[in-house]
Each structure stands twice: as C-alpha cells, then as structure tokens.
Coordinates of C-alpha atoms and ligand atoms in Angstrom, one line a residue:
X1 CA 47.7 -23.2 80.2
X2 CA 45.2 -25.8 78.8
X3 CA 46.3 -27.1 75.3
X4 CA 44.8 -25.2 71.9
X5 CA 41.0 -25.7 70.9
X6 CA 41.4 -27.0 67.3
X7 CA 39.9 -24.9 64.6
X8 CA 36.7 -27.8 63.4
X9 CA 35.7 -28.0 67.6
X10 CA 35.1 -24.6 66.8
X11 CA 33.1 -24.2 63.7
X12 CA 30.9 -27.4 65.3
X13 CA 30.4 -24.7 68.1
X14 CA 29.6 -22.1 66.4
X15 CA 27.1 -24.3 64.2
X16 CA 25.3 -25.4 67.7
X17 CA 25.1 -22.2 68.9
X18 CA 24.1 -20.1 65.9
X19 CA 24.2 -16.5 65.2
X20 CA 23.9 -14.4 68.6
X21 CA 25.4 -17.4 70.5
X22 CA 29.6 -16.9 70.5
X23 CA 31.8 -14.8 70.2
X24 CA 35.1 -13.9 69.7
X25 CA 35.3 -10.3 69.3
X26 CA 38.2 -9.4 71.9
X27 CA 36.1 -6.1 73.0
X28 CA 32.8 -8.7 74.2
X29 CA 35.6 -11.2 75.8
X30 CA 37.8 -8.7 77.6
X31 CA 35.5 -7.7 81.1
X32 CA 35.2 -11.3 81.2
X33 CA 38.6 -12.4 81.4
X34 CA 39.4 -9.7 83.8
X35 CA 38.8 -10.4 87.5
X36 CA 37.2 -8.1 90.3
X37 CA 40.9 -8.0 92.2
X38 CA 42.6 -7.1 88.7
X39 CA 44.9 -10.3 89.8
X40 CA 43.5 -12.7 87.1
X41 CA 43.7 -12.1 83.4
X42 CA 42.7 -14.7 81.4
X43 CA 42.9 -16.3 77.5
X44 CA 40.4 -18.0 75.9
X45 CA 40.0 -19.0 72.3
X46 CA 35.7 -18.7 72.0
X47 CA 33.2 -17.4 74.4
X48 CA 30.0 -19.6 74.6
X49 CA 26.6 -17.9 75.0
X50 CA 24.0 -20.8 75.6
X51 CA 20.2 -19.0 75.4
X52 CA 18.6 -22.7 76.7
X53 CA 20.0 -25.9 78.5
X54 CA 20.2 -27.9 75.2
X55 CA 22.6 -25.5 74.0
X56 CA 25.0 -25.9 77.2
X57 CA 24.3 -29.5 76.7
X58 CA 24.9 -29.2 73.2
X59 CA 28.2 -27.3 73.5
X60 CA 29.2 -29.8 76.7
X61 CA 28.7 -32.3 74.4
X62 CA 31.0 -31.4 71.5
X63 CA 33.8 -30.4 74.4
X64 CA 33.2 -34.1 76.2
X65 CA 33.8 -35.5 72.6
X66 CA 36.7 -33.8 71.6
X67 CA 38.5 -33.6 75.2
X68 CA 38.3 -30.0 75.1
X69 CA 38.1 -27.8 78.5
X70 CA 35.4 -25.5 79.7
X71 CA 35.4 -22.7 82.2
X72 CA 31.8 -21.7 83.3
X73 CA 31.2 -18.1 84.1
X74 CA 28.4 -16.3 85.9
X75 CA 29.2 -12.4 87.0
X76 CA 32.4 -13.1 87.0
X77 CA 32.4 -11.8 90.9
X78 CA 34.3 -15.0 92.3
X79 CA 37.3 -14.3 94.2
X80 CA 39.4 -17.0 94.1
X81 CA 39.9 -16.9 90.3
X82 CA 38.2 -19.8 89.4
X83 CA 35.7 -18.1 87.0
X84 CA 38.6 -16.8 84.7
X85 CA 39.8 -19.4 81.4
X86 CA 43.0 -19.9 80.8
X87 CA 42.9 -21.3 77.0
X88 CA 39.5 -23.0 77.9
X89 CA 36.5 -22.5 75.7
X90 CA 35.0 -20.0 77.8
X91 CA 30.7 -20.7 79.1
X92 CA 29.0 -17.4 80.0
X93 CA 25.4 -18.0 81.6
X94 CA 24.3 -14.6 81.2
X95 CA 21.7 -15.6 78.7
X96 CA 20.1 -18.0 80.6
X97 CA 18.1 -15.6 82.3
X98 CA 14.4 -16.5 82.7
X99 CA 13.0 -17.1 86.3
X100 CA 10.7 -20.1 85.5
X101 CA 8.4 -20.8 88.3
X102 CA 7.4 -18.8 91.8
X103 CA 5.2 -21.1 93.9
X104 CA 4.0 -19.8 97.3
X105 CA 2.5 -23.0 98.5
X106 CA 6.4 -24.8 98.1
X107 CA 7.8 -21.4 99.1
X108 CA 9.8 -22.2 95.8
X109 CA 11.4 -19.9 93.7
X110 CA 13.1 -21.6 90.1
X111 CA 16.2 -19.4 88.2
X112 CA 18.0 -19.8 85.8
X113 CA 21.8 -20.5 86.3
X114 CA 22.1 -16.4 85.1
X115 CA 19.7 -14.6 87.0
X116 CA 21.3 -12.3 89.5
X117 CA 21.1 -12.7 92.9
X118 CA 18.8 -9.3 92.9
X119 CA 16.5 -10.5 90.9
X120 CA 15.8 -13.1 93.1
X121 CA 15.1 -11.0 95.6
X122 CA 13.3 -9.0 93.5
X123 CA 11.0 -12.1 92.6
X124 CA 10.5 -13.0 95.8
X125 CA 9.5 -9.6 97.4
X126 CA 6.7 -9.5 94.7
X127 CA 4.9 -12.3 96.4
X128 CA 5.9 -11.4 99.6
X129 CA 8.9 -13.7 100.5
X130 CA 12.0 -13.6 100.2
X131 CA 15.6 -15.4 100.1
X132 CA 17.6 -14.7 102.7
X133 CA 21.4 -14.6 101.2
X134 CA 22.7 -11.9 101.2
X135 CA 26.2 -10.5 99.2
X136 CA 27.7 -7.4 98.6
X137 CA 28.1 -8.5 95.2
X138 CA 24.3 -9.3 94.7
X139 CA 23.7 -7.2 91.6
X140 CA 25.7 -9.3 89.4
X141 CA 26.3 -12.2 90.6
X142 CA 24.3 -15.1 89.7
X143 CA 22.4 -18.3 90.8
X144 CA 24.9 -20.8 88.9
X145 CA 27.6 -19.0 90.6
X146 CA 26.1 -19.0 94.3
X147 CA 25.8 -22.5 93.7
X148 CA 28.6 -23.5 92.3
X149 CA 30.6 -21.4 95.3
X150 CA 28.3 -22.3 97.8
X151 CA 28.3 -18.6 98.5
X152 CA 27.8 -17.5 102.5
X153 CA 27.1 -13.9 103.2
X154 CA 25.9 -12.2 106.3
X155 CA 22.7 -13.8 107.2
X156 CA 24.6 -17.8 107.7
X157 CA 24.0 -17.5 111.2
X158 CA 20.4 -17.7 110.8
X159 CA 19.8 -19.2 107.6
X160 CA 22.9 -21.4 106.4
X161 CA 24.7 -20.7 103.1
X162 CA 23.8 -21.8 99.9
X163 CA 23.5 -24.9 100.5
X164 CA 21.0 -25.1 103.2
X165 CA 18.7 -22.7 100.7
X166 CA 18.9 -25.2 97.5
X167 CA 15.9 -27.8 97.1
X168 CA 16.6 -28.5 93.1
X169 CA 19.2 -28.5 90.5
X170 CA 18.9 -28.6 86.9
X171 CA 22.7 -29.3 85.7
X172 CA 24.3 -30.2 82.3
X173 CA 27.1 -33.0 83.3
X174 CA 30.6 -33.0 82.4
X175 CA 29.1 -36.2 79.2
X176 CA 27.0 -33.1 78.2
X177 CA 23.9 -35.6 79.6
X178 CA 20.8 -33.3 81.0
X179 CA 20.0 -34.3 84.6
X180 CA 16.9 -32.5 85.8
X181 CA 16.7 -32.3 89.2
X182 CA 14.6 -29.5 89.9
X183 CA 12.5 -30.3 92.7
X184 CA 10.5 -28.2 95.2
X185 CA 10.8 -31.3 98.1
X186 CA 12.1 -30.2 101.5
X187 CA 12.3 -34.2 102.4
X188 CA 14.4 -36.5 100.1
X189 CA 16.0 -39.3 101.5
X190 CA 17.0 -41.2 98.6
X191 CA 20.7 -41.9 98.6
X192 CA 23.5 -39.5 97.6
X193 CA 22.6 -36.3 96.9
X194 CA 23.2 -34.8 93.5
X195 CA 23.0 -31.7 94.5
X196 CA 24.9 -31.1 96.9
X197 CA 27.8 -32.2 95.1
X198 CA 27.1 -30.0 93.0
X199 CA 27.2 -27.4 95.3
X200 CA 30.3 -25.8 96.0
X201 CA 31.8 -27.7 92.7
X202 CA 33.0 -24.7 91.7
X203 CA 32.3 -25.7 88.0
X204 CA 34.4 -29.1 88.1
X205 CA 31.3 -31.3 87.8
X206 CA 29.0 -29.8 85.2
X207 CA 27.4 -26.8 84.2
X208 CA 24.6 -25.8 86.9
X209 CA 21.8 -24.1 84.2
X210 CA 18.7 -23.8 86.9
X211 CA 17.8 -23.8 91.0
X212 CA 14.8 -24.8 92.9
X213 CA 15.8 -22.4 95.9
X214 CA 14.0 -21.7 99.6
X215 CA 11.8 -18.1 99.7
X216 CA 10.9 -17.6 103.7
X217 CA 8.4 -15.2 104.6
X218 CA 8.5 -11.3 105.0
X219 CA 9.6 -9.8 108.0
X220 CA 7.6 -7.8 110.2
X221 CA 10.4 -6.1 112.4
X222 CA 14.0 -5.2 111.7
X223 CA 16.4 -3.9 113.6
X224 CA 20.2 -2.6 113.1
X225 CA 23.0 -1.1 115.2
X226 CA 26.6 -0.3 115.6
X227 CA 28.5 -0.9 118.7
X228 CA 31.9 -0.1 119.5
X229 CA 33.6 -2.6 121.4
X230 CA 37.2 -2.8 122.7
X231 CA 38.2 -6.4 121.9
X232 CA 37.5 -9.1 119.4
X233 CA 36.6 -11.1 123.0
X234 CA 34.3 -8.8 124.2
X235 CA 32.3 -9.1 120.8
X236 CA 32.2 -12.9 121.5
X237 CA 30.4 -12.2 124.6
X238 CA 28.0 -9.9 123.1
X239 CA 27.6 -12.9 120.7
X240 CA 26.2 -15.3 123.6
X241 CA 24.0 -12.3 124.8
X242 CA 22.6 -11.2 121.2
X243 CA 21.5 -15.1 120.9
X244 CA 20.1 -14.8 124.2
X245 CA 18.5 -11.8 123.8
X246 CA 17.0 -12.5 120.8
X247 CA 16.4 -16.7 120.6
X248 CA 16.4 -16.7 116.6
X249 CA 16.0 -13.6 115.1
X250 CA 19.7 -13.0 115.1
X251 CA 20.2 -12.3 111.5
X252 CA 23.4 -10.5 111.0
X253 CA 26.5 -10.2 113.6
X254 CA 29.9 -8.9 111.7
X255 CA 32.9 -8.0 113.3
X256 CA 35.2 -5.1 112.0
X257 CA 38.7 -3.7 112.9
X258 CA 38.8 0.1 113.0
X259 CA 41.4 -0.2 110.0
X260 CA 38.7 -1.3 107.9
X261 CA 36.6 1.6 108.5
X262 CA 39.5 4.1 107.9
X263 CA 39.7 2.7 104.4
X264 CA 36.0 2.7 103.9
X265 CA 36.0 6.4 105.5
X266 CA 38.6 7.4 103.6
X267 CA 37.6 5.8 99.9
X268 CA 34.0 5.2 100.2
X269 CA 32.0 8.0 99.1
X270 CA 28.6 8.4 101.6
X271 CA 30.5 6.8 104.5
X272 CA 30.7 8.5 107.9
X273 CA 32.2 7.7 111.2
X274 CA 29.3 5.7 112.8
X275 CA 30.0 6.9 116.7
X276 CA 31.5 10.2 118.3
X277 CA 34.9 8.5 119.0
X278 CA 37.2 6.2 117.8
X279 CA 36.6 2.3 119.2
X280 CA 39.2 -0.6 118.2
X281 CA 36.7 -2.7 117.2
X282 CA 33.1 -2.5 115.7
X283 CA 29.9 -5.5 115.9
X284 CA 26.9 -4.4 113.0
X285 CA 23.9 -6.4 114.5
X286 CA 20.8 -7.2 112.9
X287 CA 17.9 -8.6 114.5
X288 CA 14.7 -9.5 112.8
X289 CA 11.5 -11.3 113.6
X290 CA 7.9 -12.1 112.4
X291 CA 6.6 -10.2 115.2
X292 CA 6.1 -6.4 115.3
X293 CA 8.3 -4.5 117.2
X294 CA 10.0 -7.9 118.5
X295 CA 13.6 -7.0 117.0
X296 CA 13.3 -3.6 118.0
X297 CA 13.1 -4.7 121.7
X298 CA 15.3 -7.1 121.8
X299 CA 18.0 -4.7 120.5
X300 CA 17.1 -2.6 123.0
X301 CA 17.9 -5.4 126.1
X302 CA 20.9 -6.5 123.7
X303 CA 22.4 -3.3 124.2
X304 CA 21.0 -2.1 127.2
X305 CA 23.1 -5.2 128.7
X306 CA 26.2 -5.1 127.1
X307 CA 26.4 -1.6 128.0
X308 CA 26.3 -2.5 131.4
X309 CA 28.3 -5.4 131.2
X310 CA 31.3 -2.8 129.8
X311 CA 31.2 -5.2 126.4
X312 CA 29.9 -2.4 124.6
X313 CA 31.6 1.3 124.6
X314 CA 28.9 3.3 122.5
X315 CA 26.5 2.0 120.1
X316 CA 24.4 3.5 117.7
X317 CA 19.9 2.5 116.9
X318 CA 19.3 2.3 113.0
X319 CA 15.8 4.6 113.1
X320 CA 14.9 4.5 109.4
X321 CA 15.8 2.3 106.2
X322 CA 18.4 5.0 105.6
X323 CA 20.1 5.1 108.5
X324 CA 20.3 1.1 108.3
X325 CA 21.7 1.2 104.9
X326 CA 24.7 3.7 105.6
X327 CA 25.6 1.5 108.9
X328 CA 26.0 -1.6 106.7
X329 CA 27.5 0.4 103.6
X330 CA 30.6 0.1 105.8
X331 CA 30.3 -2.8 105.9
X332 CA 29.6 -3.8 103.0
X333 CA 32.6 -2.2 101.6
X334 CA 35.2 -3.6 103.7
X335 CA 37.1 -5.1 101.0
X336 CA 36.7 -2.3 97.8
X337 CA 37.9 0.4 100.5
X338 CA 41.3 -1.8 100.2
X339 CA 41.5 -1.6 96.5
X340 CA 43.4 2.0 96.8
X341 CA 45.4 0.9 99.2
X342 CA 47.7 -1.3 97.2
X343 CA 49.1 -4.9 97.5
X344 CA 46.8 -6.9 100.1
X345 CA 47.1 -10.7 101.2
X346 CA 43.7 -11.6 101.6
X347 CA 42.6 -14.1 103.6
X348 CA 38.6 -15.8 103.8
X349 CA 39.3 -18.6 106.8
X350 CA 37.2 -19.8 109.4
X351 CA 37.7 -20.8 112.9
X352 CA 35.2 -22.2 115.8
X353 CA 33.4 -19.1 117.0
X354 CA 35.3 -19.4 120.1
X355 CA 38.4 -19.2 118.8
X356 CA 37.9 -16.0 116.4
X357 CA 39.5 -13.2 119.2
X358 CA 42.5 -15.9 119.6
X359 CA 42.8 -16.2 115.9
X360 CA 43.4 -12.6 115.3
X361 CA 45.8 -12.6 118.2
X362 CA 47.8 -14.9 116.8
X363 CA 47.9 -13.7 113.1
X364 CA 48.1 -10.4 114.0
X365 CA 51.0 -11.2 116.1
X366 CA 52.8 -13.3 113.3
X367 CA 52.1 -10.9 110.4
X368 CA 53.4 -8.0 112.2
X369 CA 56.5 -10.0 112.8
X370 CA 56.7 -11.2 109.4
X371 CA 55.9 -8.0 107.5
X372 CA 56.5 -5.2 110.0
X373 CA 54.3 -1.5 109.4
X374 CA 51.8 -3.7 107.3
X375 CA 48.1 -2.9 107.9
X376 CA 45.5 -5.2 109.2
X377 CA 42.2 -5.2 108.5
X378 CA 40.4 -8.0 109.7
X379 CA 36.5 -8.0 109.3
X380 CA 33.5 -10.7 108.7
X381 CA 31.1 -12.9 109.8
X382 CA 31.4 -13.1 113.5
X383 CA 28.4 -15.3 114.0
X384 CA 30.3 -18.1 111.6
X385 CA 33.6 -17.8 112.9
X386 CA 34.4 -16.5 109.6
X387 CA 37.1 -13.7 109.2
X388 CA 38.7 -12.3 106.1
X389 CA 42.1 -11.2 107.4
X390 CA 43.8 -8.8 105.2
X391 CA 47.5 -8.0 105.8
X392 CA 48.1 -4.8 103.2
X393 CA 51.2 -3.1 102.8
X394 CA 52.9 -0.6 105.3
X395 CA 51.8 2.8 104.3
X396 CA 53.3 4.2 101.2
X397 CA 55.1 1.0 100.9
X398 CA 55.8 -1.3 97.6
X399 CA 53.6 -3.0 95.8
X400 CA 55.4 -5.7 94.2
X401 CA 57.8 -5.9 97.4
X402 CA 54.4 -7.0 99.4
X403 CA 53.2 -9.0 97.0
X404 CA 56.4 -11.3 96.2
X405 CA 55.7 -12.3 99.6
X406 CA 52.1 -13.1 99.5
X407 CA 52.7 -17.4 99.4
X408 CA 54.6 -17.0 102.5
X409 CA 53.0 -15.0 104.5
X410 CA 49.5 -16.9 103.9
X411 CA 51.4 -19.7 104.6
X412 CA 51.9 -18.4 108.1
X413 CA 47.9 -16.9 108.6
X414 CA 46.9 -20.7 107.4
X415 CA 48.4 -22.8 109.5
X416 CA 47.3 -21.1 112.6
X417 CA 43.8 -21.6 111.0
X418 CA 44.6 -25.3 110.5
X419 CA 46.1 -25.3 114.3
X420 CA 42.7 -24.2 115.6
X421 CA 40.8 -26.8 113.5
X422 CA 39.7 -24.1 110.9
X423 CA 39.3 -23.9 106.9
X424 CA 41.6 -22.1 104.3
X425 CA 38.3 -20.9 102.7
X426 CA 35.5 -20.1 104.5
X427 CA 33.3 -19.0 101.8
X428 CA 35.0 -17.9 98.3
X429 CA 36.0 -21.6 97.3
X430 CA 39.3 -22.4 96.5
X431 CA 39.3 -21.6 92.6
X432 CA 43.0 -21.3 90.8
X433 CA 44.1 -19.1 93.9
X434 CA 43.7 -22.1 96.5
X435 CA 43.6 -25.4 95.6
X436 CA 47.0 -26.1 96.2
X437 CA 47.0 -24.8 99.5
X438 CA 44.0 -26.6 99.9
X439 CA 45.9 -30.1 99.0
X440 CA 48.2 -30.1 101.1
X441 CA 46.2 -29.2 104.3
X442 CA 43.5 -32.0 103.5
X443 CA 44.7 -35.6 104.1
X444 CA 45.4 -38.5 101.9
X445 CA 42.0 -40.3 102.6
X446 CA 39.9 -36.9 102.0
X447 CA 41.8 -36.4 98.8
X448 CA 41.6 -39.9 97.5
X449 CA 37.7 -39.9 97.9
X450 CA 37.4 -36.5 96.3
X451 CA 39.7 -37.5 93.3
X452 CA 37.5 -41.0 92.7
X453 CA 34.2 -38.1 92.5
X454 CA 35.5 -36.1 89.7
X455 CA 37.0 -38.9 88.2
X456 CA 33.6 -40.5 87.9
X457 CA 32.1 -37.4 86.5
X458 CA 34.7 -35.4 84.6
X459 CA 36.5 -38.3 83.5
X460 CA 38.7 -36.3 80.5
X461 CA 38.6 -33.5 83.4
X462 CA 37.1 -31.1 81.2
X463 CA 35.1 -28.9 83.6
X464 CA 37.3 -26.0 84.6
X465 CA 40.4 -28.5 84.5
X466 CA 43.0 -25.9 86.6
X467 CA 40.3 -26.3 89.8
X468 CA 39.8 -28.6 92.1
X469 CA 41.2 -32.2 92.7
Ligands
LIG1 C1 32.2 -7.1 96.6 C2 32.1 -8.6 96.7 C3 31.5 -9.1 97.9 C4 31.4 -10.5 98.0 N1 30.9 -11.0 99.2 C5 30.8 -12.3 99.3 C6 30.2 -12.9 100.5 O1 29.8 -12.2 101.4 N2 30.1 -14.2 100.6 C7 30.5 -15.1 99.6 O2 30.3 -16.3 99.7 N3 31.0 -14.5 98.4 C8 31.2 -13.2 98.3 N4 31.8 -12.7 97.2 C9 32.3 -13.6 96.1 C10 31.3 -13.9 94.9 O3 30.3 -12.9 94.8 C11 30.6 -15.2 95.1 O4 31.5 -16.3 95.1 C12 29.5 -15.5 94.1 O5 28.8 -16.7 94.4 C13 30.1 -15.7 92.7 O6 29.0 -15.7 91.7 P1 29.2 -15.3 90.2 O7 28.0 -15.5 89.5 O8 29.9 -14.0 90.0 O9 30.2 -16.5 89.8 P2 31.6 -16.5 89.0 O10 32.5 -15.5 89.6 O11 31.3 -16.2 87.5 O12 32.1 -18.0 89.1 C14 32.5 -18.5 90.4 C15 32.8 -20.0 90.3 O13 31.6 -20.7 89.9 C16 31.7 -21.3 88.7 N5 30.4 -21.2 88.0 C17 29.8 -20.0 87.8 N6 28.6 -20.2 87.2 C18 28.5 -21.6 87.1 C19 27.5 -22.5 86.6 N7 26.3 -22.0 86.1 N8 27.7 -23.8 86.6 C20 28.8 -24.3 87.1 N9 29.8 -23.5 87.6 C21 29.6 -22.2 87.6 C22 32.9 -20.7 88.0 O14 33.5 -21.6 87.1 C23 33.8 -20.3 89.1 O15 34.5 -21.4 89.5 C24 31.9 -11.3 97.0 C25 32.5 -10.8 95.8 C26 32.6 -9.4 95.7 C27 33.2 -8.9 94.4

C-alpha cells in the first residue's frame, strides 16, 4: 500500500483542478477501483479528472513535488491490474476526450489519451479509413490505455500491435514537464525514440494525454470462416497455406479449443454451435484485400485445400455481415464465457508460431497432472503464437481451493513458455499481477538497463509505483 496523501497535497489539487475536476464521492470512485476479473479492488484517497493537458501536467506537477504516487486510468479494461490504485491519487483520462485532427493526406488520426478505441474507428470510417486494432474490449477502452499496454488484438498478424500503429505522442512526464511529440512522420531517425518507451510503459513513465496514430484505407473485400480442425498442428499447417493462399490479406487467424466454445455456448446469449458436429479444435479466418472479390477467392482455395489435405474437418463461409459477426462473437467471448465458471488461472504467453501445438501439449499435460478434472480452455491469436491458456477448476469444484493454487500452477505453464523461448505476457502487460514473475525470468543485464530508464524518468518513482521495475 503506497503511504497516505497528506491533507494540503490535496486541497493544492483540488485548487488546480477546480470544481468538476475531482472527486471523492465513494459512489463516482467505486467502478473505478473495481477490475473487469473482480480480482482487484482498490483504495485511493482522490480521483483526478484533468479536462486539458495542463491540468495532468498541473496535477503531475504537485505529485512530483510532494513525492506523491499516481495511478493513470483509462476504461479501466486492463487485465493485469495495473490500472487499479492502491492508496495512489488516482488519474482518470475520461475527460480528455476530444479527437483533435483527421488528416487524409498523413493518413493521421490525433485522440486524446480518453477517446475509446470505437471512436476511433468511428472517426476513421467517416473519411473512409480506418485503424486496424481490433479488441473485444473496444467500447471502453481508450487510446492512453492501448498505448500505455501496447495492446495486440486479432489483426497483429497483419498490422502489428500498437506499437507499429503509433506515429506521435503527446505525454505529461513523471517532473509534470509537457513533451509534445505529436507528429504525423512515418520516417524519424533521430536517436532514441520517445515514444516507444512510452509504449507499453504501462503508466510508469508519464501520463500519455494524446496519439498521432496510422488510419489505412477501406477495404473492398472481406472474408470470414470457421473450420473445425482436429489438432492445434493441423491449424499450424493451415497457417502456412492461409499465407500462401492469400500473400497479405491474412487479417485474422485464432485458434480455439472446443472447451471454450462450450462456455461461450453455454453463457453467451446469441451464440450457436458454428458446424453440424463437434471438432476438438476450431481456426476463425479472416481474409481481406483492396481488391473486390479477392478475399472471397482466396478463402475459397484456403479451404478448398485444407479440405483436401484432411487439415480441415468441416468449415463454415460467413455470407453476410451477420453471419460474420456471430462466428467471431465466439470468439470474441472466449474469456467472459469463463466468468460463470469460477476460479480460472489465466494465462496471456507467447511462443514461436511453431511451437504453439507443442506448447499446449505440454501445459496441457502438466496442468492435468498438477490439478487433475481442471478445465482447459486454451484460445488466441494463432497467427502471433499467442495463446491465453486457461486452467479453470474441475466441474463443480472449489473456488478458493483452485485459486490458493494459482502461483504454483502458473509457475508450471511459465516455464515451459520460457523453455520454448516465449514471453510471460504476450499482450495484457505485466501490471500488479506480473511483474514479479516477470523479474525473475528476465536477466540481470535486461533488468539493470530497464531500472537505469525509470530511474531517469520517475526518479521519486511516482508513476504507478507497484508496476514495473
Ligand atoms: C473483454 C476484453 C478483451 C480484451 N482483449 C484484448 C486483446 O485482444 N488484446 C489486448 O492487448 N488486450 C485486450 N484486453 C485488455 C485491455 O482491453 C487492454 O489492455 C487495453 O489496452 C486497456 O485499455 P484501458 O483504456 O482500459 O486501460 P486501463 O485498463 O485503464 O489501464 C491499463 C494500463 O495502462 C495505464 N494507463 C491507462 N491510460 C494511461 C495513460 N493515458 N497514460 C499512461 N498510462 C495509462 C494504466 O495505469 C494501466 O497500467 C481485453 C480486455 C477485456 C476486458
């Protein structure tokens, strides 16, 4: 718990932020100090509600000053806890909501650090562009939080994550100094970039208040099907072939374990089964292209193929917008299907592409050792080598029995990631749930540099204090 804000930092707050700007009512802090997986709750002694950059910088500033701690929040959709105070002051972004600038000739759109991630698409499709990352959680969270995550998605494969789609950041330091560096240049070969140590910060080294980001152009042809495959290795194969198939317009290849789509089945209202029978495994592939009709024939030799090459069991053609939308609903709810379920050990880790059917031989061999009856559902982004592994408890089974052993049976699931020369966290960050972990898999020369970074910037290590190294 980070030590007590003293009562004049707080009246000097609430005199920098006037009327409309704070709060402390414990009905406005509450949703905000609760997490999505219910397994954060949070304190905080004054929530911050900066309408411009000169009042983050203004509030930063008094913190800086007085040593106090800050936790930035955007939607509060982060998974790995990091958005949630504990006895910081807490920074909400939501106010700083104005999309500044959309400039087709840059292909540039500029957000504020609260903007949702829908409104940017939103923006975008009204000049006919449009930014290709892509979350479940899209509706509320935001561009500061994207950033400072580094959030992935579905469409990686194709376009990178976050930050491969950043040109500019506008960011308040950890001093409570302005730097503006909200250009719209696709070439800048100046020396270290700002930016993209910003990126993926998770809030350590400043407050992110705006984004130069990437728009790309409008698609002309789109194309999305289901297959049913028998094996995680036979949806490797299809990989090569899709990429073959279809050069770049791969946009979307995701793995799921039937599991999964019981739960969603079961607790996610609109779902159906996707094919006539049951299949162990399931690939949602998305092609798109500038080029009418393009994705739509490639599919077509994708699947024609893998049906041939017995890689593909039964597979199902997306014919309208609908039909497209209720194939990736299961996806998309992969992990809120679990929340009924009970006590889960989730896992976000990558592997090398090749290595993502032997990863979940592996786990799924040590986890079913280690917690016999448990339930696997293992699901993600295929293309990136990029699985979320969730071990939850056996049916009708005890919560806080499965959870007491949650430490050590990650413990197991992360060291064969770390055997196979993969990451802890592929694309949630490492918040207050992993950076531990995260220490003691990374070695004395990474952590040293990474310590000397934040020490330059944060040097009272005010920014979101529990995070990070
Ligand atoms: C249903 C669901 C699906 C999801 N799917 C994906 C997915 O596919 N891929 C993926 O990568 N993530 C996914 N996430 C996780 C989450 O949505 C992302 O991490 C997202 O980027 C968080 O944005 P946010 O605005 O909610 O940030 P928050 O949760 O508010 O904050 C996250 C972190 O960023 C920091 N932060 C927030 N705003 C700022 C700022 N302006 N300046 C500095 N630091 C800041 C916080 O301190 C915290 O450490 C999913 C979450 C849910 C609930």
């Amino acid at each position: 718990m980070t030590k007590a804000v003293p009562a004049d930092i707080l009246s000097r707050l609430k005199a920098v932020l006037g009327d409309g700007g704070w709060s402390q009512d414990p009905e406005r802090l509450a949703p905000k100090l609760l997490e999505w997986r219910d397994r954060w709750t949070g304190t905080t002694p004054f929530l911050a509600l900066p309408k411009t950059t000169a009042d983050v910088a203004a509030v930063v500033g008094v913190c800086f000053e007085a040593g106090v701690a800050i936790t930035p929040q955007g939607g509060n959709t982060g998974l790995v806890g990091g958005q949630i105070p504990q006895g910081e002051i807490l920074l909400s972004t939501e106010r700083l909501g104005a999309i500044r600038e959309v400039e087709t000739f840059d292909d540039v759109i500029v957000a504020e650090a609260g903007v949702t991630l829908a409104r940017v698409h939103e923006a975008a499709a009204a000049v006919r562009r449009r930014f290709p990352l892509g979350l479940a959680s899209e509706g509320t969270a935001t561009v500061g939080g994207v950033v400072s995550t580094n959030a992935g998605g579905t469409q990686v494969l194709r376009y990178g994550s976050t930050r491969s789609l950043v040109l500019g950041l506008e960011a308040v330091l950890p001093n409570g100094e302005v730097w503006n560096g909200l250009k719209h240049l696709r070439k800048d070969n100046t020396g270290y970039d700002l930016k993209q140590l910003l990126i993926g910060a998770e809030g350590t080294l400043g407050v992110v208040t705006a984004a130069s980001l990437k728009l790309y152009p409008v698609l002309a042809s789109r194309a999305v099907a289901m297959a049913g495959v028998p094996s995680p290795q036979a949806a490797l194969h299809l990989l090569e072939q899709a990429k073959a198939e279809a050069g770049g317009a791969v946009e979307a290849f995701e793995l799921m374990g039937r599991q999964g789509v019981d739960f969603a089945l079961k607790n996610i209202p609109g779902t159906r089964d996707p094919l006539e029978e049951v299949h162990p495994w399931y690939v949602l592939a998305e092609f798109s292209s500038g080029e009418p009709g393009s994705a739509e024939a490639a599919m077509e030799r994708f699947l024609t193929h893998g049906l041939e090459a017995g890689l593909i069991a039964d597979a199902v053609v997306a014919q309208t917008d609908a039909q497209a939308k209720a194939l990736w609903l299961i996806r998309e709810n992969q992990s809120p299907a679990q929340k009924p379920e009970g006590a889960t050990w989730k896992h976000d880790v990558s592997v090398p592409v090749s290595r993502v059917a032997d990863f979940l031989d592996q786990a799924t061999a040590a986890m079913l050792a280690f917690a016999p009856g448990s339930r696997i559902a293992g699901f993600g982004h295929m293309g990136d080598g990029n699985i979320h592994y969730d071990v939850l408890r056996p049916d009708g089974g005890d919560d806080a029995a499965h959870a007491a052993r949650r430490d050590e049976g990650s413990r197991i699931v992360h060291d064969i990631v770390m055997s196979m020369g993969g990451s802890i966290s592929a694309e949630h960050g490492l918040g207050s749930m992993k950076t531990a972990e995260a220490a003691r898999y990374k070695s004395p020369v990474e952590l040293h540099a990474l310590k000397a970074i934040r020490a330059a910037l944060d040097p009272k290590r005010i920014m979101n204090p529990r995070v990070l190294f």
